[in-house]
Amino acid sequence: MLSILQIDKNKGDKGGFMSMGSGRIESSFSDISISSSGSGFGSSSGLGLTTDVDSFSTKSKGRQLSSATAPPKGLGMQLGKSQKTNQFLESLKAEGELIVEDVQPRAGQARVAAAAPTDPITLTAEEKLNVTLKRDGGISNFDVQGTLSLQILNQEDALIQVQIETGGNPGILFKTHPNMNKELFSNENILGLKDPNRPFPTGSAGDAAGVGLLKWRMQSADESMVPLTINCWPSVSGNETYVSIEYEASAMFDLRNVVIYVPLPALREAPNVRQIDGEWRYDSRNSVLEWSILLIDNSNRSGSMEFVVPPADSSVFFPISVRFSATSTYSDLKVVNIIPLRGGGAAPPKFSQRTNLITENYQVV
């Protein structure tokens, strides 16, 4: 019996298209909570930025890729196009896993952990995208949740304020941490503590999360805001089902490590993939076809795949789940300056900014 790579779908892990309002603060989100720990910042965890998961996040309702289901006898993971071995597979073999030879891990299989910061100050702007599209067109849900976090390595650099750049989009609502000076942010787009004599907490090099400063959220019913749409057309002819799938990506983002998960009926052998832009692999254990595109940019804003399986109802091929990441965000938030508050005309410390957009739940139903 061949076993396969266990699949983890829960990864945590364009500029100019739109911009944010100039420091607009939403005084109360009914479904978002940002709380400080204890009497203030607490320990290295800092501001203790937390989210009400039940109401502010949505969970995937799609087909879960369970690792408990045994694969059909004689079938392992099937890969289309280029095939390579790699160190990860070798390590699994060393642990006793039986792997189909020459299998390449799918694009973006794991969210790469952020490298430990090397600059004295690192700011991370991350957005999580929750989208539900209708199979016949239209949008059921579009929700962007963003956070800006701060990590400071050295205590001597902790007495600062952070100036950010925003645009004029009223659709993005902001909420600062309770310990932040809201008027300063509203009037000058500067993130600073209510007590300017109080330093920010510092964290160890391994604390990649940092201290939460700002949250924002955007919701929309405008389908043009969707970065990637999927069209699936199953049709039965005789004893076969022909399935044509195409993706169309907007020009607002370059998408990385795109994986489109298409559920299939229970099969005795791998589907017959007749044409594909990108690569594919078949997960026989969960009966899912994975379509991978490493990068979608101006050279391939659209692409297609065609495959054939035995007769099946069209509903079998839904919901289709999608995963990707981007180095740009909807907010296009930029840190423009670090303002030192200690005296003596000290120069501002060096800082770097990380920006990331990831899919949290993205489906075609």
mmCIF file of C-alpha atoms in Angstrom:
data_model
loop_
_atom_site.group_PDB
_atom_site.id
_atom_site.type_symbol
_atom_site.label_atom_id
_atom_site.label_comp_id
_atom_site.label_asym_id
_atom_site.label_seq_id
_atom_site.Cartn_x
_atom_site.Cartn_y
_atom_site.Cartn_z
ATOM 1 C CA MET A 1 0.000 0.000 0.000
ATOM 2 C CA LEU A 2 1.479 3.305 -1.015
ATOM 3 C CA SER A 3 1.071 6.248 1.312
ATOM 4 C CA ILE A 4 1.217 9.882 0.319
ATOM 5 C CA LEU A 5 2.195 13.219 1.668
ATOM 6 C CA GLN A 6 -0.307 14.379 4.224
ATOM 7 C CA ILE A 7 -1.816 17.590 3.075
ATOM 8 C CA ASP A 8 -2.164 20.632 5.285
ATOM 9 C CA LYS A 9 -4.557 23.114 3.789
ATOM 10 C CA ASN A 10 -4.642 25.438 6.779
ATOM 11 C CA LYS A 11 -1.807 27.744 5.875
ATOM 12 C CA GLY A 12 -1.376 30.809 7.857
ATOM 13 C CA ASP A 13 0.932 31.801 6.155
ATOM 14 C CA LYS A 14 -1.867 45.547 -5.935
ATOM 15 C CA GLY A 15 -0.307 48.503 -5.010
ATOM 16 C CA GLY A 16 -2.147 51.340 -6.747
ATOM 17 C CA PHE A 17 -5.395 49.426 -7.238
ATOM 18 C CA MET A 18 -6.891 50.938 -4.153
ATOM 19 C CA SER A 19 -5.812 52.798 -1.068
ATOM 20 C CA MET A 20 -6.953 53.438 2.440
ATOM 21 C CA GLY A 21 -8.791 56.346 3.928
ATOM 22 C CA SER A 22 -6.631 58.950 5.538
ATOM 23 C CA GLY A 23 -6.650 57.623 9.046
ATOM 24 C CA ARG A 24 -10.322 56.831 9.284
ATOM 25 C CA ILE A 25 -11.052 54.999 12.518
ATOM 26 C CA GLU A 26 -14.140 52.916 13.077
ATOM 27 C CA SER A 27 -14.960 53.416 16.739
ATOM 28 C CA SER A 28 -16.580 50.031 17.188
ATOM 29 C CA PHE A 29 -16.592 46.839 15.163
ATOM 30 C CA SER A 30 -19.376 44.625 16.352
ATOM 31 C CA ASP A 31 -17.368 41.561 15.440
ATOM 32 C CA ILE A 32 -13.802 42.512 16.250
ATOM 33 C CA SER A 33 -12.047 42.793 19.564
ATOM 34 C CA ILE A 34 -8.619 44.212 20.256
ATOM 35 C CA SER A 35 -7.607 43.859 23.856
ATOM 36 C CA SER A 36 -4.550 44.615 25.911
ATOM 37 C CA SER A 37 -3.177 42.075 28.328
ATOM 38 C CA GLY A 38 -3.351 42.892 32.002
ATOM 39 C CA SER A 39 -2.790 46.493 32.953
ATOM 40 C CA GLY A 40 -1.031 47.455 29.774
ATOM 41 C CA PHE A 41 1.421 45.860 27.415
ATOM 42 C CA GLY A 42 2.273 42.879 29.572
ATOM 43 C CA SER A 43 5.434 40.979 28.703
ATOM 44 C CA SER A 44 7.105 40.405 25.351
ATOM 45 C CA SER A 45 3.720 39.663 23.832
ATOM 46 C CA GLY A 46 3.201 43.392 23.972
ATOM 47 C CA LEU A 47 -0.163 44.837 23.124
ATOM 48 C CA GLY A 48 -1.907 41.488 23.113
ATOM 49 C CA LEU A 49 -3.825 42.099 19.899
ATOM 50 C CA THR A 50 -6.522 39.446 19.747
ATOM 51 C CA THR A 51 -9.369 38.612 17.436
ATOM 52 C CA ASP A 52 -12.780 37.152 18.177
ATOM 53 C CA VAL A 53 -12.285 34.060 16.043
ATOM 54 C CA ASP A 54 -15.879 32.863 16.053
ATOM 55 C CA SER A 55 -17.283 36.092 14.625
ATOM 56 C CA PHE A 56 -14.375 37.784 12.878
ATOM 57 C CA SER A 57 -12.979 34.777 11.026
ATOM 58 C CA THR A 58 -14.645 32.315 8.737
ATOM 59 C CA LYS A 59 -13.741 28.661 8.603
ATOM 60 C CA SER A 60 -13.478 26.598 5.485
ATOM 61 C CA LYS A 61 -16.639 24.660 4.816
ATOM 62 C CA GLY A 62 -15.126 22.872 1.862
ATOM 63 C CA ARG A 63 -13.940 19.320 1.589
ATOM 64 C CA GLN A 64 -11.321 18.631 4.222
ATOM 65 C CA LEU A 65 -8.309 16.654 3.120
ATOM 66 C CA SER A 66 -8.355 14.079 5.842
ATOM 67 C CA SER A 67 -5.249 12.012 6.404
ATOM 68 C CA ALA A 68 -7.246 9.223 8.012
ATOM 69 C CA THR A 69 -8.783 7.873 4.817
ATOM 70 C CA ALA A 70 -6.792 5.091 3.236
ATOM 71 C CA PRO A 71 -5.946 5.516 -0.447
ATOM 72 C CA PRO A 72 -7.390 3.161 -3.028
ATOM 73 C CA LYS A 73 -5.220 0.143 -3.473
ATOM 74 C CA GLY A 74 -2.449 0.617 -5.967
ATOM 75 C CA LEU A 75 -2.818 4.391 -6.158
ATOM 76 C CA GLY A 76 -0.546 6.999 -4.701
ATOM 77 C CA MET A 77 0.039 10.628 -5.471
ATOM 78 C CA GLN A 78 0.118 11.220 -9.211
ATOM 79 C CA LEU A 79 1.992 14.176 -10.648
ATOM 80 C CA GLY A 80 1.704 15.879 -14.022
ATOM 81 C CA LYS A 81 4.542 17.557 -15.908
ATOM 82 C CA SER A 82 7.994 17.951 -14.310
ATOM 83 C CA GLN A 83 8.830 15.516 -11.477
ATOM 84 C CA LYS A 84 11.665 15.901 -8.971
ATOM 85 C CA THR A 85 12.723 14.346 -5.693
ATOM 86 C CA ASN A 86 13.562 16.638 -2.837
ATOM 87 C CA GLN A 87 14.925 16.698 0.653
ATOM 88 C CA PHE A 88 11.496 16.755 2.272
ATOM 89 C CA LEU A 89 10.481 13.532 0.553
ATOM 90 C CA GLU A 90 13.770 11.935 1.470
ATOM 91 C CA SER A 91 13.201 12.775 5.119
ATOM 92 C CA LEU A 92 9.733 11.202 4.972
ATOM 93 C CA LYS A 93 11.235 8.062 3.474
ATOM 94 C CA ALA A 94 13.766 7.969 6.295
ATOM 95 C CA GLU A 95 10.864 8.048 8.757
ATOM 96 C CA GLY A 96 9.293 5.000 7.106
ATOM 97 C CA GLU A 97 6.787 6.653 4.758
ATOM 98 C CA LEU A 98 6.370 4.970 1.385
ATOM 99 C CA ILE A 99 6.384 7.663 -1.296
ATOM 100 C CA VAL A 100 5.642 7.367 -4.999
ATOM 101 C CA GLU A 101 8.997 8.118 -6.639
ATOM 102 C CA ASP A 102 9.707 11.391 -8.401
ATOM 103 C CA VAL A 103 6.907 13.360 -6.792
ATOM 104 C CA GLN A 104 7.349 17.111 -6.556
ATOM 105 C CA PRO A 105 5.702 18.863 -3.610
ATOM 106 C CA ARG A 106 2.915 21.133 -4.752
ATOM 107 C CA ALA A 107 3.576 24.825 -5.010
ATOM 108 C CA GLY A 108 3.254 26.678 -1.750
ATOM 109 C CA GLN A 109 2.692 23.501 0.260
ATOM 110 C CA ALA A 110 3.785 25.186 3.445
ATOM 111 C CA ARG A 111 3.762 28.798 4.379
ATOM 112 C CA VAL A 112 7.410 29.707 4.817
ATOM 113 C CA ALA A 113 8.129 30.984 8.272
ATOM 114 C CA ALA A 114 9.271 34.571 8.358
ATOM 115 C CA ALA A 115 12.989 34.891 8.840
ATOM 116 C CA ALA A 116 14.159 36.410 12.089
ATOM 117 C CA PRO A 117 14.405 40.180 11.681
ATOM 118 C CA THR A 118 17.838 41.677 11.246
ATOM 119 C CA ASP A 119 16.909 45.366 11.321
ATOM 120 C CA PRO A 120 16.373 47.012 14.711
ATOM 121 C CA ILE A 121 12.699 47.587 13.858
ATOM 122 C CA THR A 122 10.435 45.450 11.659
ATOM 123 C CA LEU A 123 6.832 46.239 10.744
ATOM 124 C CA THR A 124 4.594 43.610 9.190
ATOM 125 C CA ALA A 125 1.397 44.403 7.294
ATOM 126 C CA GLU A 126 -0.616 41.253 6.649
ATOM 127 C CA GLU A 127 -4.043 40.797 5.137
ATOM 128 C CA LYS A 128 -6.178 37.655 5.209
ATOM 129 C CA LEU A 129 -8.652 37.174 2.404
ATOM 130 C CA ASN A 130 -11.974 35.353 2.795
ATOM 131 C CA VAL A 131 -13.917 34.949 -0.449
ATOM 132 C CA THR A 132 -16.861 32.798 -1.507
ATOM 133 C CA LEU A 133 -17.746 32.826 -5.206
ATOM 134 C CA LYS A 134 -20.796 31.300 -6.858
ATOM 135 C CA ARG A 135 -20.150 28.639 -9.484
ATOM 136 C CA ASP A 136 -22.506 30.372 -11.948
ATOM 137 C CA GLY A 137 -20.974 33.799 -11.362
ATOM 138 C CA GLY A 138 -21.299 36.389 -8.674
ATOM 139 C CA ILE A 139 -19.918 36.778 -5.188
ATOM 140 C CA SER A 140 -21.371 35.563 -1.890
ATOM 141 C CA ASN A 141 -18.713 36.899 0.462
ATOM 142 C CA PHE A 142 -15.677 39.140 0.270
ATOM 143 C CA ASP A 143 -13.853 40.061 3.439
ATOM 144 C CA VAL A 144 -10.333 41.406 4.052
ATOM 145 C CA GLN A 145 -8.867 41.482 7.552
ATOM 146 C CA GLY A 146 -5.585 43.316 8.013
ATOM 147 C CA THR A 147 -3.109 43.863 10.836
ATOM 148 C CA LEU A 148 0.013 45.960 11.299
ATOM 149 C CA SER A 149 2.468 44.652 13.877
ATOM 150 C CA LEU A 150 5.726 46.022 15.222
ATOM 151 C CA GLN A 151 8.813 44.180 16.388
ATOM 152 C CA ILE A 152 11.678 45.958 18.139
ATOM 153 C CA LEU A 153 14.861 44.083 18.971
ATOM 154 C CA ASN A 154 16.580 46.550 21.307
ATOM 155 C CA GLN A 155 15.175 48.485 24.241
ATOM 156 C CA GLU A 156 17.089 51.638 23.264
ATOM 157 C CA ASP A 157 15.012 51.806 20.042
ATOM 158 C CA ALA A 158 11.625 51.370 21.755
ATOM 159 C CA LEU A 159 10.762 55.033 22.419
ATOM 160 C CA ILE A 160 9.352 55.812 18.978
ATOM 161 C CA GLN A 161 6.311 56.644 16.901
ATOM 162 C CA VAL A 162 5.420 55.106 13.526
ATOM 163 C CA GLN A 163 4.212 57.245 10.631
ATOM 164 C CA ILE A 164 2.256 55.472 7.911
ATOM 165 C CA GLU A 165 0.931 56.501 4.512
ATOM 166 C CA THR A 166 -2.703 56.003 3.602
ATOM 167 C CA GLY A 167 -4.935 56.938 0.705
ATOM 168 C CA GLY A 168 -8.568 57.944 0.451
ATOM 169 C CA ASN A 169 -10.666 54.764 0.324
ATOM 170 C CA PRO A 170 -13.571 54.985 2.782
ATOM 171 C CA GLY A 171 -14.285 51.256 2.464
ATOM 172 C CA ILE A 172 -11.399 50.291 4.744
ATOM 173 C CA LEU A 173 -12.144 50.770 8.426
ATOM 174 C CA PHE A 174 -9.385 51.062 10.993
ATOM 175 C CA LYS A 175 -9.184 50.251 14.665
ATOM 176 C CA THR A 176 -6.133 51.157 16.710
ATOM 177 C CA HIS A 177 -5.059 49.355 19.849
ATOM 178 C CA PRO A 178 -6.563 50.879 23.017
ATOM 179 C CA ASN A 179 -3.101 52.001 24.176
ATOM 180 C CA MET A 180 -2.553 54.023 21.006
ATOM 181 C CA ASN A 181 -3.225 57.753 20.629
ATOM 182 C CA LYS A 182 -6.293 57.750 18.364
ATOM 183 C CA GLU A 183 -6.295 61.504 17.731
ATOM 184 C CA LEU A 184 -2.651 61.395 16.651
ATOM 185 C CA PHE A 185 -3.481 58.685 14.154
ATOM 186 C CA SER A 186 -6.606 60.401 12.873
ATOM 187 C CA ASN A 187 -4.927 63.781 12.389
ATOM 188 C CA GLU A 188 -1.398 62.841 11.334
ATOM 189 C CA ASN A 189 -1.389 59.124 10.443
ATOM 190 C CA ILE A 190 1.103 58.579 13.262
ATOM 191 C CA LEU A 191 0.898 55.518 15.496
ATOM 192 C CA GLY A 192 2.127 56.424 18.943
ATOM 193 C CA LEU A 193 1.312 55.500 22.504
ATOM 194 C CA LYS A 194 -1.035 57.580 24.625
ATOM 195 C CA ASP A 195 1.898 58.134 26.974
ATOM 196 C CA PRO A 196 4.738 59.427 24.753
ATOM 197 C CA ASN A 197 7.252 58.751 27.537
ATOM 198 C CA ARG A 198 6.463 55.062 27.507
ATOM 199 C CA PRO A 199 8.497 52.753 25.238
ATOM 200 C CA PHE A 200 7.063 49.973 23.140
ATOM 201 C CA PRO A 201 7.773 46.439 24.357
ATOM 202 C CA THR A 202 10.709 44.664 22.790
ATOM 203 C CA GLY A 203 10.668 41.059 21.631
ATOM 204 C CA SER A 204 13.196 38.332 21.062
ATOM 205 C CA ALA A 205 14.472 37.602 17.579
ATOM 206 C CA GLY A 206 12.271 34.522 17.459
ATOM 207 C CA ASP A 207 9.063 36.439 18.214
ATOM 208 C CA ALA A 208 7.919 36.985 14.630
ATOM 209 C CA ALA A 209 4.425 38.107 15.628
ATOM 210 C CA GLY A 210 5.548 41.345 17.219
ATOM 211 C CA VAL A 211 3.218 43.877 18.831
ATOM 212 C CA GLY A 212 -0.150 44.655 17.245
ATOM 213 C CA LEU A 213 -0.673 48.354 16.483
ATOM 214 C CA LEU A 214 -3.525 48.580 14.010
ATOM 215 C CA LYS A 215 -6.321 46.499 12.526
ATOM 216 C CA TRP A 216 -8.425 47.151 9.478
ATOM 217 C CA ARG A 217 -11.240 45.477 7.641
ATOM 218 C CA MET A 218 -12.885 45.778 4.259
ATOM 219 C CA GLN A 219 -16.003 44.102 2.899
ATOM 220 C CA SER A 220 -17.455 44.406 -0.582
ATOM 221 C CA ALA A 221 -20.057 43.014 -2.941
ATOM 222 C CA ASP A 222 -18.112 44.210 -5.996
ATOM 223 C CA GLU A 223 -16.862 41.216 -7.978
ATOM 224 C CA SER A 224 -14.127 43.348 -9.565
ATOM 225 C CA MET A 225 -12.366 43.320 -6.192
ATOM 226 C CA VAL A 226 -11.800 39.568 -6.462
ATOM 227 C CA PRO A 227 -8.191 38.795 -7.476
ATOM 228 C CA LEU A 228 -8.883 35.345 -8.960
ATOM 229 C CA THR A 229 -12.034 33.788 -10.439
ATOM 230 C CA ILE A 230 -12.511 30.131 -11.360
ATOM 231 C CA ASN A 231 -14.924 28.780 -13.990
ATOM 232 C CA CYS A 232 -15.652 25.042 -14.055
ATOM 233 C CA TRP A 233 -17.618 23.403 -16.882
ATOM 234 C CA PRO A 234 -18.358 19.649 -16.457
ATOM 235 C CA SER A 235 -20.212 17.853 -19.274
ATOM 236 C CA VAL A 236 -21.095 14.174 -19.674
ATOM 237 C CA SER A 237 -20.599 12.502 -23.051
ATOM 238 C CA GLY A 238 -21.200 8.771 -23.279
ATOM 239 C CA ASN A 239 -19.220 7.011 -20.569
ATOM 240 C CA GLU A 240 -16.998 10.000 -19.771
ATOM 241 C CA THR A 241 -17.243 13.364 -18.053
ATOM 242 C CA TYR A 242 -15.238 16.151 -19.658
ATOM 243 C CA VAL A 243 -14.279 18.941 -17.263
ATOM 244 C CA SER A 244 -12.903 22.284 -18.443
ATOM 245 C CA ILE A 245 -11.640 24.711 -15.821
ATOM 246 C CA GLU A 246 -10.198 28.158 -16.352
ATOM 247 C CA TYR A 247 -8.855 30.832 -14.060
ATOM 248 C CA GLU A 248 -8.860 34.573 -14.657
ATOM 249 C CA ALA A 249 -6.715 36.858 -12.505
ATOM 250 C CA SER A 250 -7.092 40.608 -12.206
ATOM 251 C CA ALA A 251 -4.102 42.873 -12.731
ATOM 252 C CA MET A 252 -4.126 44.196 -9.166
ATOM 253 C CA PHE A 253 -1.877 41.440 -7.760
ATOM 254 C CA ASP A 254 0.829 39.056 -8.849
ATOM 255 C CA LEU A 255 -0.205 35.782 -7.220
ATOM 256 C CA ARG A 256 2.341 33.297 -5.927
ATOM 257 C CA ASN A 257 2.121 29.585 -5.171
ATOM 258 C CA VAL A 258 -1.408 29.255 -6.523
ATOM 259 C CA VAL A 259 -3.084 25.900 -5.881
ATOM 260 C CA ILE A 260 -6.622 25.117 -7.065
ATOM 261 C CA TYR A 261 -8.174 22.075 -5.379
ATOM 262 C CA VAL A 262 -10.864 20.329 -7.460
ATOM 263 C CA PRO A 263 -12.810 17.514 -5.726
ATOM 264 C CA LEU A 264 -13.401 14.439 -7.861
ATOM 265 C CA PRO A 265 -15.657 11.378 -7.674
ATOM 266 C CA ALA A 266 -14.096 8.218 -6.273
ATOM 267 C CA LEU A 267 -11.790 6.926 -9.006
ATOM 268 C CA ARG A 268 -10.008 3.658 -9.628
ATOM 269 C CA GLU A 269 -7.199 5.456 -11.429
ATOM 270 C CA ALA A 270 -5.913 8.997 -11.905
ATOM 271 C CA PRO A 271 -7.950 11.389 -14.060
ATOM 272 C CA ASN A 272 -6.903 11.827 -17.670
ATOM 273 C CA VAL A 273 -5.493 15.371 -17.798
ATOM 274 C CA ARG A 274 -5.432 16.344 -21.460
ATOM 275 C CA GLN A 275 -4.312 19.967 -21.233
ATOM 276 C CA ILE A 276 -3.041 22.210 -18.455
ATOM 277 C CA ASP A 277 -1.364 25.573 -17.939
ATOM 278 C CA GLY A 278 0.807 24.747 -14.958
ATOM 279 C CA GLU A 279 1.187 21.440 -13.130
ATOM 280 C CA TRP A 280 -1.141 18.919 -11.578
ATOM 281 C CA ARG A 281 -1.122 16.107 -9.101
ATOM 282 C CA TYR A 282 -3.798 13.686 -8.016
ATOM 283 C CA ASP A 283 -4.422 12.949 -4.353
ATOM 284 C CA SER A 284 -6.024 9.531 -4.519
ATOM 285 C CA ARG A 285 -6.545 9.341 -0.768
ATOM 286 C CA ASN A 286 -8.928 12.287 -0.803
ATOM 287 C CA SER A 287 -9.895 12.135 -4.498
ATOM 288 C CA VAL A 288 -8.756 15.681 -5.182
ATOM 289 C CA LEU A 289 -7.031 17.077 -8.262
ATOM 290 C CA GLU A 290 -4.545 19.831 -7.438
ATOM 291 C CA TRP A 291 -3.744 22.402 -10.107
ATOM 292 C CA SER A 292 -0.627 24.418 -9.312
ATOM 293 C CA ILE A 293 0.708 27.620 -10.860
ATOM 294 C CA LEU A 294 3.872 28.974 -9.266
ATOM 295 C CA LEU A 295 3.287 32.559 -10.374
ATOM 296 C CA ILE A 296 0.417 34.424 -12.031
ATOM 297 C CA ASP A 297 1.533 37.776 -13.430
ATOM 298 C CA ASN A 298 1.036 39.801 -16.601
ATOM 299 C CA SER A 299 2.333 36.893 -18.689
ATOM 300 C CA ASN A 300 -0.460 34.490 -17.672
ATOM 301 C CA ARG A 301 -3.473 36.320 -16.276
ATOM 302 C CA SER A 302 -5.652 33.492 -17.592
ATOM 303 C CA GLY A 303 -5.123 29.767 -17.954
ATOM 304 C CA SER A 304 -7.044 26.527 -18.351
ATOM 305 C CA MET A 305 -7.058 22.809 -17.631
ATOM 306 C CA GLU A 306 -9.035 19.950 -19.172
ATOM 307 C CA PHE A 307 -9.434 16.462 -17.784
ATOM 308 C CA VAL A 308 -11.656 13.406 -18.226
ATOM 309 C CA VAL A 309 -13.170 11.121 -15.565
ATOM 310 C CA PRO A 310 -15.980 8.523 -15.578
ATOM 311 C CA PRO A 311 -19.594 9.793 -15.574
ATOM 312 C CA ALA A 312 -20.331 12.008 -12.579
ATOM 313 C CA ASP A 313 -22.824 14.629 -11.466
ATOM 314 C CA SER A 314 -21.565 18.186 -11.885
ATOM 315 C CA SER A 315 -21.998 18.935 -8.171
ATOM 316 C CA VAL A 316 -19.200 16.458 -7.387
ATOM 317 C CA PHE A 317 -16.599 18.968 -8.590
ATOM 318 C CA PHE A 318 -17.570 21.603 -6.003
ATOM 319 C CA PRO A 319 -16.660 23.320 -3.769
ATOM 320 C CA ILE A 320 -13.382 24.267 -5.423
ATOM 321 C CA SER A 321 -10.869 25.664 -2.953
ATOM 322 C CA VAL A 322 -8.038 28.038 -3.822
ATOM 323 C CA ARG A 323 -4.850 29.045 -2.053
ATOM 324 C CA PHE A 324 -2.313 31.738 -2.977
ATOM 325 C CA SER A 325 -0.265 34.575 -1.558
ATOM 326 C CA ALA A 326 0.898 37.995 -2.734
ATOM 327 C CA THR A 327 3.479 40.519 -1.618
ATOM 328 C CA SER A 328 1.038 43.406 -2.091
ATOM 329 C CA THR A 329 -2.139 44.145 -0.165
ATOM 330 C CA TYR A 330 -5.495 45.832 -0.670
ATOM 331 C CA SER A 331 -4.620 48.515 1.843
ATOM 332 C CA ASP A 332 -1.271 49.311 0.230
ATOM 333 C CA LEU A 333 -0.192 50.482 3.676
ATOM 334 C CA LYS A 334 3.328 51.892 3.778
ATOM 335 C CA VAL A 335 5.487 52.823 6.740
ATOM 336 C CA VAL A 336 7.145 56.092 5.741
ATOM 337 C CA ASN A 337 8.985 57.136 8.889
ATOM 338 C CA ILE A 338 10.097 56.103 12.362
ATOM 339 C CA ILE A 339 10.101 59.075 14.732
ATOM 340 C CA PRO A 340 12.508 58.777 17.709
ATOM 341 C CA LEU A 341 11.222 60.431 20.882
ATOM 342 C CA ARG A 342 14.361 60.324 22.973
ATOM 343 C CA GLY A 343 16.226 63.609 23.241
ATOM 344 C CA GLY A 344 19.597 64.674 21.896
ATOM 345 C CA GLY A 345 18.561 64.791 18.241
ATOM 346 C CA ALA A 346 18.973 61.042 17.866
ATOM 347 C CA ALA A 347 18.763 59.653 14.359
ATOM 348 C CA PRO A 348 15.839 57.297 13.692
ATOM 349 C CA PRO A 349 16.740 53.607 13.849
ATOM 350 C CA LYS A 350 16.727 51.501 10.701
ATOM 351 C CA PHE A 351 13.495 49.717 9.942
ATOM 352 C CA SER A 352 12.098 47.307 7.382
ATOM 353 C CA GLN A 353 8.552 46.519 6.288
ATOM 354 C CA ARG A 354 7.083 43.162 5.350
ATOM 355 C CA THR A 355 3.862 42.963 3.361
ATOM 356 C CA ASN A 356 1.818 39.858 2.732
ATOM 357 C CA LEU A 357 -1.624 38.864 1.457
ATOM 358 C CA ILE A 358 -2.789 35.314 2.125
ATOM 359 C CA THR A 359 -5.976 33.351 1.572
ATOM 360 C CA GLU A 360 -7.729 32.193 4.708
ATOM 361 C CA ASN A 361 -10.838 30.758 3.065
ATOM 362 C CA TYR A 362 -11.298 31.071 -0.707
ATOM 363 C CA GLN A 363 -13.910 28.909 -2.437
ATOM 364 C CA VAL A 364 -16.144 28.467 -5.432
ATOM 365 C CA VAL A 365 -19.372 26.819 -4.269
#
